[in-house]
Amino acid sequence: MNFPLNKKIIMWILSSVLFMEMMDSTIINTAIPEIAKSFQTYPINLKLAVTSYLISLAIFIPISGWAADTYGTKTVFSTAIIIFTISSIFCGFSNSLIELSIFRALQGFGGAMMTPVARLIMVRVFPPSELVKATMYIFLPALLGPVLGPLIGGLITTYTNWRWIFFINIPIGLCALFFTQKYIENEIAEHKIKADIIGFLLIGTSLSCLALAIESIGESFIPSYILKIISSIGIITFIMFIFHAIQYKENSILNLQLFKYRTFKIGVIGNCIAYISTGGVAFLLPLMFQIQFGMTPLKSGLLISPMAIGAMVMRGISSQFIKKFGFKKVIFFAPFGIFLSLLSIGFITRESSYIYIIICCFFLGFFNILLMSSNGPMIYVDIPKNKSANATSLDITIRQFSAGLSVGIVSFLLITFLDHLKTTINSEEGIKSFHYTFFILSGIILLQIIASFGLKKNDGEEASRGAS
């Protein structure tokens, strides 16, 4: 299928922006030890810079569709690119953990507007007859972002300065902005939906407070009485949001009525478990490789990248597994692959061969995507088409929050084990803390097996027949 020049340029714009956002979610991980040295802080404290980005995504993604419909796709998309690019510059010039975390949160806000609106532009520009091919051209290059992120981050940190991991977004952002202004139309919805401002403020406050409280467990930079107040606010606003969502039903910013659909509920719970179990691994491994084993950021990035490669390989064949075995069997057995992979990573030592590490990381990414490729469609199999947008917002919000939560959990576990062993993160005895943390994560994923018991044998049968 040959696309006209303007559509090819639009595909390049969307792909480059998605690539930038996806790369940015992983590029910081291999630079964490060096950034910690620069800020003269404990490496684990850098979790705040990682989670502030993910939590910001979770908070603002639900309003992206409303913003695009109200102000126009081009306006929102362009503004998001500007915010993402400018915040990247500020991240690069940050001189403290607090500054970096604030600007990473601003980046998350830009990313929350950028990625969903890019998908919306794609759906509106390309008719159904062109959409499948266009999706392949747009998302295949973008999927290289998580693969190249650790490599580029390691390369930059090893041979230049960690600040350049943020500055490389500048040329991509400027080029994308220029071509967006020239080739993308500003489409505004004819029938605008009223924004659920109260719901947004409640869930935004709740997620922010709960995330900050969880991130601060075991830390001393926030007094305990203030932490209790923050936790209380988070819990109270969450309860208030539930009552608000029940009252507003489909008009709520997050439609909790969707949990009445059994397959949706099981799929979302499964994704939540998977993200909590594996979301913090990309944060944990660079710390172990660089601080414990003394590897360079580049070597650390090279050893982590097989995780993303395994994910890409499985993404290409996951539909065949689902078609052959069905959703229930895949969702039941895939967690065992993740369990064994995490367990194997928990036995990595300074003497472990690179081949062993690469195999462990590859299969973790491989089985993780197999599980998520099953949980993902399962979420939507029984959802009416007119509620699919609400389901997407709720699903993505929970996934992003779970990923941020995972970083907080692995940090808490690591600190707890270090205190229990009365050792430090860079001591020879400290490797045990990493091992124990990975063992706990491997146990968490087994909860997914229990969740799968709620599925029926023929759940998703029509979707599995359509997989190809």
Coordinates of C-alpha atoms in Angstrom, one line a residue:
M1 CA 0.0 0.0 0.0
N2 CA 1.5 3.3 -1.1
F3 CA 0.6 6.3 1.1
P4 CA 0.6 9.9 -0.3
L5 CA 3.5 12.1 0.9
N6 CA 1.5 14.0 3.5
K7 CA 0.4 10.8 5.2
K8 CA 3.9 9.5 5.2
I9 CA 5.0 12.6 7.0
I10 CA 2.2 12.3 9.5
M11 CA 3.3 8.7 10.1
W12 CA 6.9 9.9 10.7
I13 CA 5.7 12.7 13.1
L14 CA 3.6 10.3 15.2
S15 CA 6.3 7.6 15.2
S16 CA 9.1 9.9 16.2
V17 CA 7.0 11.4 19.1
L18 CA 6.0 8.0 20.3
F19 CA 9.6 6.9 20.0
M20 CA 10.7 9.9 22.1
E21 CA 8.2 9.2 24.8
M22 CA 8.8 5.5 25.0
M23 CA 12.6 5.9 25.0
D24 CA 12.3 8.5 27.8
S25 CA 10.6 6.0 30.1
T26 CA 13.7 3.7 30.1
I27 CA 16.7 6.0 29.2
I28 CA 17.0 7.3 32.8
N29 CA 17.4 3.9 34.4
T30 CA 21.0 3.2 33.4
A31 CA 22.0 6.8 34.4
I32 CA 20.6 6.6 37.9
P33 CA 23.9 5.8 39.7
E34 CA 25.7 8.7 37.9
I35 CA 22.9 11.2 38.6
A36 CA 23.0 10.1 42.3
K37 CA 26.7 11.0 42.4
S38 CA 26.0 14.3 40.7
F39 CA 23.3 15.2 43.3
Q40 CA 25.3 13.6 46.2
T41 CA 22.4 11.5 47.2
Y42 CA 21.6 7.8 47.8
P43 CA 21.0 6.1 44.5
I44 CA 17.7 4.6 45.7
N45 CA 16.4 8.1 46.3
L46 CA 16.3 8.5 42.5
K47 CA 13.2 6.4 42.5
L48 CA 11.3 9.7 43.0
A49 CA 12.5 10.9 39.6
V50 CA 11.3 7.7 38.0
T51 CA 7.9 7.4 39.6
S52 CA 7.1 11.1 39.3
Y53 CA 7.0 10.6 35.6
L54 CA 4.9 7.5 35.7
I55 CA 2.4 8.9 38.2
S56 CA 2.0 12.1 36.2
L57 CA 1.2 10.0 33.2
A58 CA -1.4 8.1 35.2
I59 CA -3.1 11.3 36.5
F60 CA -3.3 13.2 33.2
I61 CA -4.0 10.5 30.6
P62 CA -7.7 10.3 31.4
I63 CA -8.2 14.0 30.4
S64 CA -6.3 13.7 27.1
G65 CA -9.3 12.7 25.1
W66 CA -11.5 15.4 26.5
A67 CA -8.7 18.0 25.8
A68 CA -8.3 16.9 22.2
D69 CA -12.1 17.0 21.6
T70 CA -12.4 20.4 23.2
Y71 CA -9.4 22.3 21.9
G72 CA -8.5 20.3 18.8
T73 CA -6.0 17.5 18.1
K74 CA -3.3 19.7 16.6
T75 CA -3.5 22.3 19.4
V76 CA -3.2 19.7 22.2
F77 CA -0.6 17.6 20.4
S78 CA 1.6 20.6 19.7
T79 CA 1.3 21.9 23.2
A80 CA 2.2 18.5 24.6
I81 CA 5.3 18.4 22.4
I82 CA 6.3 21.8 23.6
I83 CA 5.8 20.9 27.3
F84 CA 7.7 17.6 26.9
T85 CA 10.6 19.3 25.1
I86 CA 10.9 22.2 27.5
S87 CA 10.7 20.0 30.5
S88 CA 13.4 17.8 29.0
I89 CA 15.7 20.9 28.9
F90 CA 14.9 21.7 32.6
C91 CA 15.6 18.0 33.5
G92 CA 19.0 18.3 31.9
F93 CA 19.8 21.5 33.9
S94 CA 18.5 20.1 37.2
N95 CA 20.8 20.4 40.2
S96 CA 18.9 18.4 42.8
L97 CA 16.6 15.4 43.2
I98 CA 13.6 17.7 43.9
E99 CA 14.2 19.7 40.8
L100 CA 14.6 16.7 38.6
S101 CA 11.5 15.0 40.0
I102 CA 9.4 18.1 39.4
F103 CA 10.5 18.5 35.8
R104 CA 10.1 14.7 35.3
A105 CA 6.5 15.1 36.5
L106 CA 6.1 17.9 33.9
Q107 CA 7.5 15.6 31.3
G108 CA 4.9 13.0 32.3
F109 CA 2.1 15.6 31.8
G110 CA 3.4 16.3 28.3
G111 CA 3.6 12.5 27.6
A112 CA 0.1 12.0 29.0
M113 CA -1.2 14.4 26.4
M114 CA 1.1 13.4 23.6
T115 CA 0.8 9.6 23.3
P116 CA -3.0 9.2 23.5
V117 CA -3.6 12.1 21.1
A118 CA -1.1 10.7 18.7
R119 CA -3.3 7.5 18.6
L120 CA -6.4 9.7 18.1
I121 CA -4.8 11.5 15.2
M122 CA -3.8 8.2 13.6
V123 CA -7.4 6.9 13.8
R124 CA -8.8 10.1 12.3
V125 CA -6.2 10.5 9.5
F126 CA -6.2 6.9 8.3
P127 CA -9.4 5.1 7.2
P128 CA -10.0 1.5 8.3
S129 CA -8.6 0.2 5.0
E130 CA -5.2 1.9 5.8
L131 CA -5.2 1.7 9.6
V132 CA -3.5 -1.7 10.1
K133 CA -0.6 -0.9 7.7
A134 CA -0.3 2.6 9.2
T135 CA -0.3 1.2 12.7
M136 CA 2.6 -1.1 11.8
Y137 CA 4.7 1.8 10.3
I138 CA 4.0 4.1 13.2
F139 CA 4.4 1.7 16.1
L140 CA 7.3 -0.6 15.0
P141 CA 9.9 2.2 15.0
A142 CA 8.3 3.6 18.3
L143 CA 8.7 0.2 19.9
L144 CA 12.5 0.5 19.5
G145 CA 12.4 3.3 22.1
P146 CA 12.4 0.9 25.1
V147 CA 15.1 -1.2 23.4
L148 CA 17.4 1.7 22.6
G149 CA 16.7 3.6 25.8
P150 CA 19.1 1.7 28.1
L151 CA 21.7 1.5 25.4
I152 CA 21.6 5.2 24.6
G153 CA 21.4 6.1 28.2
G154 CA 24.4 3.9 29.0
L155 CA 26.4 5.2 26.0
I156 CA 25.7 8.9 26.9
T157 CA 26.4 8.4 30.6
T158 CA 29.6 6.5 30.0
Y159 CA 31.2 8.8 27.4
T160 CA 29.7 12.2 28.0
N161 CA 27.4 13.6 30.8
W162 CA 24.1 12.2 32.0
R163 CA 22.4 15.5 31.3
W164 CA 22.5 14.7 27.5
I165 CA 20.0 11.9 28.0
F166 CA 17.4 14.7 28.3
F167 CA 18.9 17.1 25.8
I168 CA 18.6 14.6 22.9
N169 CA 14.8 15.2 23.0
I170 CA 15.3 18.7 21.8
P171 CA 16.0 18.1 18.1
I172 CA 13.3 15.4 18.0
G173 CA 10.8 17.7 19.6
L174 CA 11.5 20.7 17.5
C175 CA 11.3 18.7 14.2
A176 CA 8.1 17.0 15.3
L177 CA 6.6 20.4 16.3
F178 CA 7.5 22.0 12.9
F179 CA 6.0 19.3 10.8
T180 CA 2.9 19.1 13.1
Q181 CA 2.2 22.7 12.4
K182 CA 2.5 22.1 8.7
Y183 CA 0.8 18.8 8.1
I184 CA -1.7 18.0 10.9
E185 CA -5.2 19.5 11.0
N186 CA -6.8 20.8 14.1
E187 CA -9.9 18.6 14.4
I188 CA -12.4 19.5 17.1
A189 CA -15.2 17.2 18.1
E190 CA -18.7 18.3 17.0
H191 CA -20.3 17.0 20.2
K192 CA -18.1 18.0 23.2
I193 CA -18.2 16.1 26.4
K194 CA -18.4 18.0 29.6
A195 CA -15.2 17.6 31.7
D196 CA -15.5 15.8 35.0
I197 CA -13.3 18.4 36.9
I198 CA -14.4 17.2 40.3
G199 CA -13.5 13.6 39.5
F200 CA -10.2 14.7 38.0
L201 CA -9.2 16.7 41.1
L202 CA -10.2 13.9 43.5
I203 CA -8.4 11.1 41.7
G204 CA -5.4 13.3 40.9
T205 CA -5.0 14.3 44.5
S206 CA -5.5 10.7 45.7
L207 CA -3.0 9.2 43.3
S208 CA -0.4 11.9 44.0
C209 CA -0.7 11.6 47.8
L210 CA -0.8 7.8 47.9
A211 CA 2.2 7.6 45.5
L212 CA 4.2 10.1 47.6
A213 CA 3.3 8.3 50.8
I214 CA 4.4 4.9 49.4
E215 CA 7.6 6.4 47.9
S216 CA 8.5 8.0 51.3
I217 CA 8.2 4.8 53.4
G218 CA 11.6 4.2 55.0
E219 CA 12.8 7.7 54.1
S220 CA 13.6 10.5 56.5
F221 CA 13.2 13.6 54.2
I222 CA 9.5 13.9 55.0
P223 CA 8.6 14.1 58.7
S224 CA 6.4 11.2 59.8
Y225 CA 3.5 13.4 60.9
I226 CA 3.4 15.1 57.5
L227 CA 3.5 11.7 55.9
K228 CA 0.5 10.6 57.9
I229 CA -1.4 13.7 56.8
I230 CA -0.5 13.0 53.1
S231 CA -1.6 9.4 53.4
S232 CA -4.9 10.4 55.1
I233 CA -5.6 12.9 52.3
G234 CA -4.9 10.2 49.7
I235 CA -7.2 7.7 51.3
I236 CA -10.0 10.2 51.9
T237 CA -10.0 11.6 48.4
F238 CA -9.9 8.1 47.0
I239 CA -13.0 7.1 49.0
M240 CA -14.6 10.4 47.9
F241 CA -13.8 9.6 44.2
I242 CA -15.4 6.2 44.5
F243 CA -18.7 7.8 45.7
H244 CA -18.4 10.4 43.0
A245 CA -17.8 7.8 40.3
I246 CA -20.8 5.8 41.5
Q247 CA -23.0 8.8 41.3
Y248 CA -21.7 10.1 37.9
K249 CA -21.4 6.6 36.4
E250 CA -20.4 6.8 32.7
N251 CA -19.9 10.5 33.0
S252 CA -17.1 10.1 35.6
I253 CA -13.5 10.7 34.4
L254 CA -12.8 7.0 35.3
N255 CA -15.9 4.8 34.8
L256 CA -15.8 2.4 37.7
Q257 CA -19.0 0.8 36.4
L258 CA -16.8 -1.2 34.0
F259 CA -15.7 -3.4 36.8
K260 CA -19.2 -5.1 36.6
Y261 CA -17.8 -6.9 33.5
R262 CA -16.0 -10.0 34.8
T263 CA -13.4 -10.2 32.1
F264 CA -12.6 -6.5 32.4
K265 CA -12.1 -6.9 36.1
I266 CA -9.8 -10.0 35.8
G267 CA -7.8 -8.4 33.0
V268 CA -7.2 -5.2 34.9
I269 CA -6.3 -7.0 38.1
G270 CA -3.9 -9.2 36.1
N271 CA -2.2 -6.2 34.5
C272 CA -1.9 -4.6 37.9
I273 CA -0.2 -7.7 39.4
A274 CA 2.1 -7.9 36.4
Y275 CA 3.2 -4.3 36.5
I276 CA 3.8 -4.4 40.2
S277 CA 5.9 -7.5 39.9
T278 CA 8.0 -6.4 36.9
G279 CA 7.7 -2.6 36.6
G280 CA 10.5 -1.9 39.1
V281 CA 13.0 -4.4 37.5
A282 CA 14.4 -1.9 35.0
F283 CA 15.1 0.4 38.0
L284 CA 16.6 -2.3 40.2
L285 CA 19.0 -4.0 37.6
P286 CA 21.1 -1.0 36.8
L287 CA 21.7 -0.4 40.5
M288 CA 22.8 -4.0 41.0
F289 CA 25.0 -4.0 37.8
Q290 CA 26.7 -0.7 38.4
I291 CA 26.8 -0.3 42.2
Q292 CA 27.3 -3.9 43.2
F293 CA 29.2 -5.3 40.2
G294 CA 31.1 -2.1 39.2
M295 CA 29.9 -2.2 35.5
T296 CA 29.9 0.9 33.3
P297 CA 26.5 2.4 32.4
L298 CA 27.0 1.2 28.8
K299 CA 27.6 -2.4 29.8
S300 CA 24.7 -2.2 32.2
G301 CA 22.4 -1.0 29.4
L302 CA 23.6 -3.7 27.0
L303 CA 22.8 -6.4 29.6
I304 CA 19.3 -4.9 30.3
S305 CA 18.3 -4.4 26.6
P306 CA 17.5 -8.1 26.0
M307 CA 14.5 -7.6 28.2
A308 CA 13.0 -5.2 25.6
I309 CA 14.2 -7.4 22.7
G310 CA 12.4 -10.4 24.3
A311 CA 9.3 -8.3 24.6
M312 CA 9.5 -7.3 20.9
V313 CA 10.0 -10.9 19.8
M314 CA 7.0 -12.1 21.8
R315 CA 4.9 -9.1 20.6
G316 CA 5.2 -10.5 17.1
I317 CA 4.1 -14.0 17.9
S318 CA 1.8 -13.6 21.0
S319 CA -1.3 -13.7 18.9
Q320 CA -0.4 -17.2 17.7
F321 CA 0.0 -18.4 21.3
I322 CA -3.4 -17.0 22.2
K323 CA -5.0 -18.5 19.0
K324 CA -3.6 -21.9 19.7
F325 CA -4.1 -22.2 23.5
G326 CA -6.8 -19.6 24.3
F327 CA -6.7 -16.8 26.8
K328 CA -7.3 -18.8 30.0
K329 CA -4.4 -21.2 29.5
V330 CA -2.0 -18.4 28.4
I331 CA -2.9 -16.2 31.4
F332 CA -2.5 -19.3 33.7
F333 CA 0.9 -20.5 32.4
A334 CA 2.7 -17.2 31.4
P335 CA 3.2 -16.2 35.1
F336 CA 5.3 -19.3 35.6
G337 CA 7.7 -18.1 32.9
I338 CA 7.9 -14.7 34.7
F339 CA 8.3 -16.4 38.0
L340 CA 11.2 -18.5 36.8
S341 CA 12.9 -15.5 35.1
L342 CA 12.7 -13.3 38.2
L343 CA 13.9 -16.2 40.3
S344 CA 16.8 -16.8 38.0
I345 CA 17.7 -13.0 38.1
G346 CA 17.7 -13.4 41.9
F347 CA 20.6 -15.7 41.6
I348 CA 22.8 -13.4 39.5
T349 CA 26.2 -12.7 41.2
R350 CA 29.4 -10.9 40.2
E351 CA 30.7 -14.3 38.8
S352 CA 27.6 -14.9 36.6
S353 CA 28.3 -15.1 32.9
Y354 CA 26.9 -12.5 30.6
I355 CA 25.1 -15.2 28.6
Y356 CA 23.2 -16.2 31.7
I357 CA 22.2 -12.6 32.5
I358 CA 21.1 -12.0 28.9
I359 CA 19.0 -15.2 28.8
C360 CA 17.3 -14.3 32.1
C361 CA 16.5 -10.7 30.9
F362 CA 15.3 -11.9 27.5
F363 CA 12.9 -14.4 28.9
L364 CA 11.6 -12.0 31.5
G365 CA 10.6 -9.6 28.7
F366 CA 9.4 -12.5 26.6
F367 CA 6.9 -13.9 29.1
N368 CA 5.9 -10.6 30.5
I369 CA 4.6 -9.4 27.1
L370 CA 2.9 -12.8 26.5
L371 CA 1.0 -12.2 29.7
M372 CA 0.2 -8.6 29.0
S373 CA -0.8 -9.4 25.4
S374 CA -3.4 -11.8 26.8
N375 CA -4.6 -9.6 29.7
G376 CA -4.8 -6.6 27.3
P377 CA -7.4 -8.0 24.9
M378 CA -9.2 -9.8 27.7
I379 CA -10.0 -6.4 29.2
Y380 CA -12.1 -5.4 26.1
V381 CA -13.7 -8.7 24.9
D382 CA -17.0 -8.0 26.7
I383 CA -16.9 -4.2 26.7
P384 CA -19.5 -2.5 24.4
K385 CA -17.9 -0.3 21.7
N386 CA -19.4 2.9 23.1
K387 CA -17.6 2.3 26.4
S388 CA -14.2 1.3 24.9
A389 CA -12.7 4.8 25.3
N390 CA -13.7 4.7 29.1
A391 CA -12.2 1.3 29.4
T392 CA -8.9 2.5 27.8
S393 CA -8.6 5.5 30.2
L394 CA -9.2 3.3 33.2
D395 CA -6.9 0.5 32.1
I396 CA -4.0 2.9 31.2
T397 CA -4.4 4.9 34.4
I398 CA -4.2 1.7 36.6
R399 CA -1.2 0.3 34.6
Q400 CA 0.8 3.5 34.9
F401 CA 0.1 3.9 38.6
S402 CA 1.0 0.2 39.1
A403 CA 4.3 0.7 37.3
G404 CA 5.1 3.7 39.5
L405 CA 4.0 1.7 42.6
S406 CA 6.4 -1.1 41.6
V407 CA 9.4 1.2 41.8
G408 CA 8.4 2.3 45.3
I409 CA 7.9 -1.3 46.4
V410 CA 11.2 -2.5 45.1
S411 CA 13.0 0.5 46.8
F412 CA 11.2 -0.2 50.0
L413 CA 12.1 -3.9 49.9
L414 CA 15.7 -3.1 49.1
I415 CA 16.1 -0.6 51.9
T416 CA 14.3 -3.0 54.4
F417 CA 16.6 -5.9 53.5
L418 CA 19.7 -3.6 53.7
D419 CA 18.6 -2.5 57.2
H420 CA 17.9 -6.1 58.3
L421 CA 21.3 -7.2 57.1
K422 CA 22.9 -4.1 58.6
T423 CA 24.8 -3.4 55.4
T424 CA 25.0 -0.9 52.6
I425 CA 24.0 -1.1 49.0
N426 CA 27.6 -1.1 47.7
S427 CA 29.0 -3.6 50.2
E428 CA 29.7 -7.2 49.3
E429 CA 26.9 -8.4 51.7
G430 CA 24.5 -5.9 50.0
I431 CA 23.9 -8.3 47.0
K432 CA 21.7 -10.4 49.2
S433 CA 19.3 -7.5 49.5
F434 CA 18.9 -7.5 45.7
H435 CA 18.4 -11.2 45.6
Y436 CA 15.7 -11.2 48.3
T437 CA 13.9 -8.4 46.5
F438 CA 13.8 -10.3 43.3
F439 CA 12.6 -13.4 45.2
I440 CA 9.7 -11.3 46.6
L441 CA 8.8 -10.0 43.1
S442 CA 8.8 -13.6 41.8
G443 CA 6.3 -14.5 44.4
I444 CA 4.0 -11.5 43.6
I445 CA 3.5 -12.6 40.0
L446 CA 2.1 -16.0 41.2
L447 CA -1.0 -14.0 42.4
Q448 CA -1.9 -13.7 38.7
I449 CA -2.5 -17.5 38.6
I450 CA -5.1 -17.1 41.3
A451 CA -6.8 -14.3 39.4
S452 CA -6.9 -16.5 36.3
F453 CA -9.2 -18.9 38.1
G454 CA -12.0 -16.5 37.5
L455 CA -11.8 -16.9 33.8
K456 CA -14.0 -19.4 31.9
K457 CA -12.6 -21.7 29.2
N458 CA -14.4 -19.9 26.4
D459 CA -13.7 -16.3 27.6
G460 CA -12.2 -14.3 24.7
E461 CA -12.9 -17.2 22.3
E462 CA -14.0 -14.9 19.5
A463 CA -11.0 -12.7 20.0
S464 CA -8.6 -15.6 20.0
R465 CA -10.1 -16.9 16.7
G466 CA -9.5 -13.5 15.2
A467 CA -5.8 -13.4 16.3
S468 CA -3.3 -13.6 13.6

